Amino acid sequence: MTDRPSHEKASGQSQSPWDITGILDRLREGSDAAEKALFGRVYGELRKRARGQRRRWKGDPTLQTTALVNEAYLKLVGQDDRSWKNRSHFFAVSAMAMRQVLIDHARRTRAEKRGGDAPRLSLEALREKLGQEAAMSEEDAEAFLVLDDALERLEETHPRAARGVECRFFGGMTIAETAEALGVSTATVSRDWKQAKAWLYREMQRIRSGGTPPDNDTDAERNPESDDAFSAPESSF
Amino acid sequence: MAEDRWDKIGKHFEEARAMPPEKRAAYLEEACEEEAIRKEVRSLLDTETQAEEFFGRLAAALPDAGDEEPSSRDPPTQGLRTPDPLDLEGETVGRYVVETHLGGGGMGVVYKARDPELDRPVALKFLPPHLAASEEGEQRFVREARAASALDHPHIATIYEIATSEAGHRFIAMAYYEGETLKETLAREGTLPVEETIRYAKQIAAALAQAHDADIVHRDVKPANMMVTASDEVKLLDFGLAKAAADTRLTEPGHQLGTAAYMSPEQATGKPVGPPSDLWAVGVVLYEMLTGTRPFTGERAPAVLRAILEEAPPPLHEQRDDVPLELSQLVGQCLEKAPENRPASAARLLQALQAVRTESGPPHAPIPRRPRAWIPESLSSLGFLALLVVGAAGVAWLAWALGLVSPSGLFSAGPGGPSPRKDVTHFDNAGERPERLAPTTVAVLYFEDNSPGDTLTAFADGFTEHLNHRLTTVDGLQVISQHGVEPYREASPPLDSIAQRLQAGSLITGSVQPVADSLAVHVELIDGETQSHLMSEMIRRPAAEVFALQKDLAREVSRLFRKRLGREIQLDSWQAETQSVTAWRLVERADRLHADARQLEREDQLAAALDLAAQADSLLDQAGALDPDWSAPPALRARLATVQVDPYALDWGERERDIVRRRIAYANEALRRDSADSGARTTRGQLRFWLAQHVDDPERSRMLVRQAEQDLHRAIRESSGAARAMYTLSRLLLENRGDFQQAFYYAERAHEADAYLRIPSDTHHQLFYAALNTGHFADAARQCRTGQRLYPKLVEFQNCELTLLATAGAAAPNVDRAWTLVEEIRERTGPAKQALYEALSHAKVAAVLARAGHPDSARAVLRRIREANPLVSYQRAHAYLLLGEETQALDLLSRAVRQKPQYRATAAKDPWFEALRSHPRFQQIVDP
């Protein structure tokens, strides 16, 4: 029982020296490169874990966002690094990755379910249908995508609040963890979180009704082709 | 800059949110200097509710949806969660992880949370802000909650602890019950049937009796404080908390009206409040349950209070025909203005309720109680016994002996309480009581020390506590705490009165004594209702280290008990389902035959097993015809497939497929009769899953797996202890989906849910496999050892050790042990499977040899294997891989999946083939 599992050695990847602590250190100092490197790793890991489970997004505690991120943390960082600071930074990056994984998944769901030309529901109609089915429903997917668009707009004007939403909503982080990761007070996180929800909702209503943001013009509306293009690499797995 | 502006808006938004809507405009007018900011805040406030709802619902679609099992009764409203007033969702409070806001009222804000340590849901109740504001209010809250937390009764919500969060909020952690409040039930149903009202009333009275005994007055008995759980039991909430809130309560606008309706005259006039006030409130609640309206109403609180003080409500039996006169009078007595004219105590109220006979009878024809042990069916009618025992004293004794009244209760009738004479007339026709104590409520009475010099008292106590503790961890059992049984330790009243007092349907008693150099524990399981002995066992263990012995014995007794109780409960629930006694008896016999048949099948006596199964089938056929609405007979017929075919045989022909298809048809019939029969649904899922392994058309196979998965998920969702469904789902995920994590999860849940140990070896074995495949080798080894200890005859648990030895990383490759295991497996295998099992074991031994550095021996063993079975090929592939012969391994693997495409998913993720993962041919094999 003392010998290590051979398959871990065989996979090669886990042996490659990957200086996570160094990356996290640089991350804390605000290095974009470090963030990118970490994002890539975490994204890959989360995607791998989430992929086999498409049909069971919901109802599976082993697939909790937090649990997933925790697993990824253990796998990539290991159990030795217990520093709270490192954890929350890691989690914050993971929240971004989680958002991406979810949005990928939502695009795929939409593409699979309707191929891109079903009637568009208003945000209000959409709201009524959210979160009811065991798997991600078409409405859920729509909602995630429109949220993603709105969040992009928030990022442009109020990046701190946007990061907070990412941490809280997609990363399942607590207020304290979010505050630690973003380097602001818990009161700020809590306030941003509430304000951002209302702001985002209003923005989503605008997007949904075909309007453009008042202050910023983006081509956030995506056409179905680009959705397909995005989900294409997935099918080759 | 932008951030400045955002923050400014945020602050105003936060301030305004905290205010009642009507004050917001004025605030904004005053506080915002800029019109643009004011407009923005207003716009945010306008969208806030929708936004919260949107995020709340969308969060449910995230992978960490709060409710792992949305209950079938509330899916559409699930999304309409109220916003999260303390903004705690997702936060950790104390050791609890807050999940969703459940509601709130004057008594506090309630959240559903999870206790990760004990992995159970809890309800957290936070002190309402107006109480939290004052030091005194807070202390009172804590004091009252603490007093209430000492109560331990099946119909009182259990309080786990009173604590303070990091943020300084006081909260009470209590048991979380699936269900709704009686208020919600009444809002939906209007009125309740008389039978059900009486049943609830008795539970409420029993709970109050115990609280009043402990000097705790509820003070706020009302439908909103009564949970009706999913198993249709009432749990009284918020004991004593009203006292803490009393001062602040009356001044709170909007809240009072609902509560005032249940207030007693003395409460309404500010006089001292005692147990009679609770009885008054029970009267109001009963009145409301039976008529749909409260006895004292008015548009505003003062009018309600005046009605309470002055008016007499119309008698119940005039309001509703089927209310028995006795019940109407009893409710009238509860609603007596003077406290001393109400029933003398909650215990008296309980007795009187037990004596009420419904004139119209229950909605269905009554089913005679299943005869149990010494009380013959005919004698269970007290009228008959009353003829034999002449005189009031005789009847009184009899009533006492049968647990209808406590001895003290009968002779201490207070003023205004029903007189003993009146009771006697009730008991004359008491016949059988409609309410039965739940067998799942268990009291473990202190074991007696029967040693010569009383040397084992400490041991007996320790053992009792261990046993109590062990049973507490069983899902679905309610175990009376140590504290609750303590009073019966020295004074030992008759068992029936203990059972009634504790509302325990099952009692465990026994004794400990030395026998030569060992200790013997004698244990009995007693039906609380009839005092018949359901189980009586003697277990002997060599005297050893005391603590270990206590634990060991407690484990053994707990196992015996769970199995025995499981059968009782199954029989009881069947009895409740059918109107036909004959059908019920036939099903009971068939069930026994089925169990025997399975046993014979395990022992490889196939002909005899099939014979019993055929007998069972014919009994069930008759039962199904006798009660054409009852789903159990066809459901059991479907299950007989487990005897008729061997699901894991690798060579199914048309005969097997045909049998299974026909049995699926029986499951369909059962579900047609009762779509909520989750047992039948589980069986259908199980059979579809089997069939999927053995149909040739891959598309058809995939469809069957999908359907099976749906059945199993639904069965798990719809029933509380769906161990078999979880177990089967775990297999499906492991074998057809290659989804090891999920498989592990469901294996664990199955193991926990198998409260009555119906499939214990299966769940252990599944846990082993799931742990092995997810790389939890230490867990896997533990499951394997446990299996060997508990089921020494089962080949699976020898095989599992061999698998561990063959798996790199799981165990040291002990070649000697491997060969010993091959021998043990051979001894436990019937002739029919001998050849296959030998081939499988040899393939594993080859793997062990390869790991141990004996490649030549490994090859020699592999060459001798002749079986061409796909599973054997799969295992040989693994051995060859360990020998470094990739091509050979890939050839064999390819052959295995050609014969059994179902292996692809498993192979793709099997740790055994980790080293091949990146090989293009391997990828081609697992995902063509």
Tab-separated table of C-alpha atoms in Angstrom, chain A residues 1 3-8 10-11 49 52-53 55-66 68 71 98 102 123-124 126-134 136 139-140 143-144 146-147 154 157-161 165 168-170 172-176 187-188 190-202 204-205 237, chain B residues 2-3 5-11 13-14 17 39-40 43-45 47-48 50-65 67-70 75-76 79-80 87 89-92 706 709 713 717 733 737 739 741-742 745-746 749 775 777-778 781 785 808-813 851 882 909 911-912 914-915 927:
chain	number	residue	atom	x	y	z
A	1	MET	CA	0.000	0.000	0.000
A	3	ASP	CA	3.939	2.217	-3.534
A	4	ARG	CA	2.577	5.089	-5.488
A	5	PRO	CA	-0.013	4.495	-8.169
A	6	SER	CA	1.870	3.687	-11.308
A	7	HIS	CA	-0.524	5.471	-13.561
A	8	GLU	CA	0.404	8.777	-12.066
A	10	ALA	CA	2.851	7.023	-16.504
A	11	SER	CA	0.861	10.084	-17.343
A	49	ARG	CA	-13.267	17.046	-15.240
A	52	GLY	CA	-17.533	13.445	-18.903
A	53	GLN	CA	-20.414	14.817	-16.938
A	55	ARG	CA	-25.618	15.295	-18.754
A	56	ARG	CA	-25.382	15.690	-15.074
A	57	TRP	CA	-24.473	19.228	-14.403
A	58	LYS	CA	-26.951	19.452	-11.712
A	59	GLY	CA	-27.672	17.231	-8.800
A	60	ASP	CA	-24.176	16.059	-8.354
A	61	PRO	CA	-22.394	17.268	-5.285
A	62	THR	CA	-19.136	15.783	-6.494
A	63	LEU	CA	-19.342	18.241	-9.311
A	64	GLN	CA	-19.893	21.293	-7.242
A	65	THR	CA	-18.108	24.270	-8.562
A	66	THR	CA	-16.217	24.602	-5.353
A	68	LEU	CA	-14.217	21.009	-8.808
A	71	GLU	CA	-9.877	19.207	-6.821
A	98	MET	CA	-15.185	28.046	-14.556
A	102	LEU	CA	-19.799	26.957	-18.378
A	123	LEU	CA	-35.437	38.023	-20.454
A	124	GLU	CA	-38.563	37.955	-18.284
A	126	LEU	CA	-36.498	33.304	-19.797
A	127	ARG	CA	-36.293	33.994	-16.093
A	128	GLU	CA	-39.420	31.978	-15.486
A	129	LYS	CA	-37.871	28.881	-16.968
A	130	LEU	CA	-34.462	28.853	-15.397
A	131	GLY	CA	-32.901	26.173	-13.312
A	132	GLN	CA	-35.754	23.752	-13.393
A	133	GLU	CA	-34.400	20.832	-15.298
A	134	ALA	CA	-31.892	18.279	-14.202
A	136	MET	CA	-28.725	22.442	-18.471
A	139	GLU	CA	-33.185	28.420	-21.408
A	140	ASP	CA	-30.398	28.000	-18.896
A	143	ALA	CA	-29.343	32.838	-19.801
A	144	PHE	CA	-25.692	31.988	-19.255
A	146	VAL	CA	-26.658	36.615	-22.209
A	147	LEU	CA	-25.168	36.961	-18.755
A	154	LEU	CA	-19.527	45.350	-16.958
A	157	THR	CA	-16.672	49.910	-17.177
A	158	HIS	CA	-16.447	48.368	-13.708
A	159	PRO	CA	-13.830	45.639	-13.756
A	160	ARG	CA	-13.736	45.174	-9.984
A	161	ALA	CA	-17.446	44.467	-9.765
A	165	VAL	CA	-19.423	38.475	-9.848
A	168	ARG	CA	-19.143	34.800	-6.283
A	169	PHE	CA	-21.285	33.394	-9.015
A	170	PHE	CA	-19.030	31.218	-11.120
A	172	GLY	CA	-18.761	29.772	-5.678
A	173	MET	CA	-16.417	31.789	-3.465
A	174	THR	CA	-17.527	33.343	-0.238
A	175	ILE	CA	-17.487	37.064	0.312
A	176	ALA	CA	-14.376	36.764	2.436
A	187	ALA	CA	-18.151	45.366	2.579
A	188	THR	CA	-17.115	46.414	-0.891
A	190	SER	CA	-20.922	42.581	-0.690
A	191	ARG	CA	-22.066	45.940	-2.021
A	192	ASP	CA	-20.635	45.360	-5.476
A	193	TRP	CA	-22.273	41.985	-5.629
A	194	LYS	CA	-25.759	43.314	-5.016
A	195	GLN	CA	-25.328	46.323	-7.206
A	196	ALA	CA	-23.823	44.300	-10.018
A	197	LYS	CA	-26.694	41.845	-10.016
A	198	ALA	CA	-29.229	44.592	-10.563
A	199	TRP	CA	-26.949	46.324	-13.087
A	200	LEU	CA	-26.400	43.127	-15.021
A	201	TYR	CA	-30.045	42.305	-15.083
A	202	ARG	CA	-30.866	45.644	-16.559
A	204	MET	CA	-29.370	41.798	-20.033
A	205	GLN	CA	-32.815	43.208	-20.596
A	237	PHE	CA	-12.220	15.077	-28.527
B	2	ALA	CA	-16.172	55.483	-13.211
B	3	GLU	CA	-15.334	53.608	-10.042
B	5	ARG	CA	-19.495	56.990	-9.453
B	6	TRP	CA	-20.174	53.273	-9.164
B	7	ASP	CA	-19.298	53.333	-5.483
B	8	LYS	CA	-21.462	56.320	-4.833
B	9	ILE	CA	-24.395	54.663	-6.523
B	10	GLY	CA	-23.606	51.468	-4.649
B	11	LYS	CA	-23.733	53.174	-1.277
B	13	PHE	CA	-28.399	51.647	-3.374
B	14	GLU	CA	-27.378	49.763	-0.250
B	17	ARG	CA	-32.438	48.735	-0.049
B	39	LYS	CA	-32.131	57.950	-11.419
B	40	GLU	CA	-29.582	55.214	-11.601
B	43	SER	CA	-33.494	52.022	-11.765
B	44	LEU	CA	-31.356	49.516	-9.872
B	45	LEU	CA	-33.929	49.307	-7.107
B	47	THR	CA	-34.790	45.687	-11.197
B	48	GLU	CA	-33.482	44.302	-7.936
B	50	GLN	CA	-36.160	40.351	-10.746
B	51	ALA	CA	-32.396	40.354	-10.737
B	52	GLU	CA	-32.231	38.396	-7.495
B	53	GLU	CA	-34.718	35.927	-8.824
B	54	PHE	CA	-32.809	35.585	-12.063
B	55	PHE	CA	-29.526	34.899	-10.326
B	56	GLY	CA	-31.144	32.623	-7.797
B	57	ARG	CA	-32.663	30.529	-10.523
B	58	LEU	CA	-29.650	30.546	-12.726
B	59	ALA	CA	-27.554	29.463	-9.770
B	60	ALA	CA	-29.764	26.397	-9.639
B	61	ALA	CA	-28.537	25.544	-13.116
B	62	LEU	CA	-24.934	25.790	-12.029
B	63	PRO	CA	-23.129	22.602	-11.205
B	64	ASP	CA	-23.489	23.267	-7.501
B	65	ALA	CA	-27.241	23.613	-7.443
B	67	ASP	CA	-30.710	21.132	-3.737
B	68	GLU	CA	-29.200	17.873	-4.712
B	69	GLU	CA	-32.589	16.278	-4.797
B	70	PRO	CA	-35.361	18.645	-5.650
B	75	PRO	CA	-40.302	21.849	-8.552
B	76	PRO	CA	-42.186	24.792	-10.011
B	79	GLY	CA	-37.323	28.666	-8.375
B	80	LEU	CA	-39.497	31.211	-6.663
B	87	ASP	CA	-27.319	37.577	2.226
B	89	GLU	CA	-26.494	31.936	0.769
B	90	GLY	CA	-23.242	30.279	-0.040
B	91	GLU	CA	-21.660	31.551	3.149
B	92	THR	CA	-20.269	29.442	5.913
B	706	ARG	CA	-30.694	5.971	-20.954
B	709	GLU	CA	-30.814	5.901	-15.893
B	713	HIS	CA	-32.831	8.844	-11.022
B	717	ARG	CA	-35.699	11.376	-6.255
B	733	LEU	CA	-22.319	4.710	-14.185
B	737	ARG	CA	-20.638	5.432	-18.561
B	739	ASP	CA	-18.150	7.811	-14.808
B	741	GLN	CA	-16.674	9.762	-9.630
B	742	GLN	CA	-20.410	9.632	-9.863
B	745	TYR	CA	-20.836	8.966	-5.031
B	746	TYR	CA	-23.891	6.811	-5.592
B	749	ARG	CA	-25.129	7.003	-0.868
B	775	GLY	CA	-7.874	5.521	-7.270
B	777	PHE	CA	-7.021	2.356	-2.972
B	778	ALA	CA	-7.003	2.517	0.800
B	781	ALA	CA	-8.893	-2.244	0.499
B	785	ARG	CA	-11.611	-6.470	4.102
B	808	ALA	CA	-0.393	-1.233	-9.516
B	809	GLY	CA	-0.416	1.155	-6.630
B	810	ALA	CA	-3.144	-0.613	-4.708
B	811	ALA	CA	-1.225	-3.334	-2.887
B	812	ALA	CA	2.169	-4.953	-2.875
B	813	PRO	CA	2.230	-7.821	-5.396
B	851	ARG	CA	4.200	-6.686	-11.031
B	882	LEU	CA	2.097	-4.794	-17.180
B	909	LYS	CA	-10.910	5.628	-17.891
B	911	PRO	CA	-6.606	3.171	-14.176
B	912	TRP	CA	-5.357	-0.188	-15.429
B	914	GLU	CA	-3.646	4.648	-17.915
B	915	ALA	CA	-0.339	4.004	-19.645
B	927	ASP	CA	-13.765	5.804	-29.137
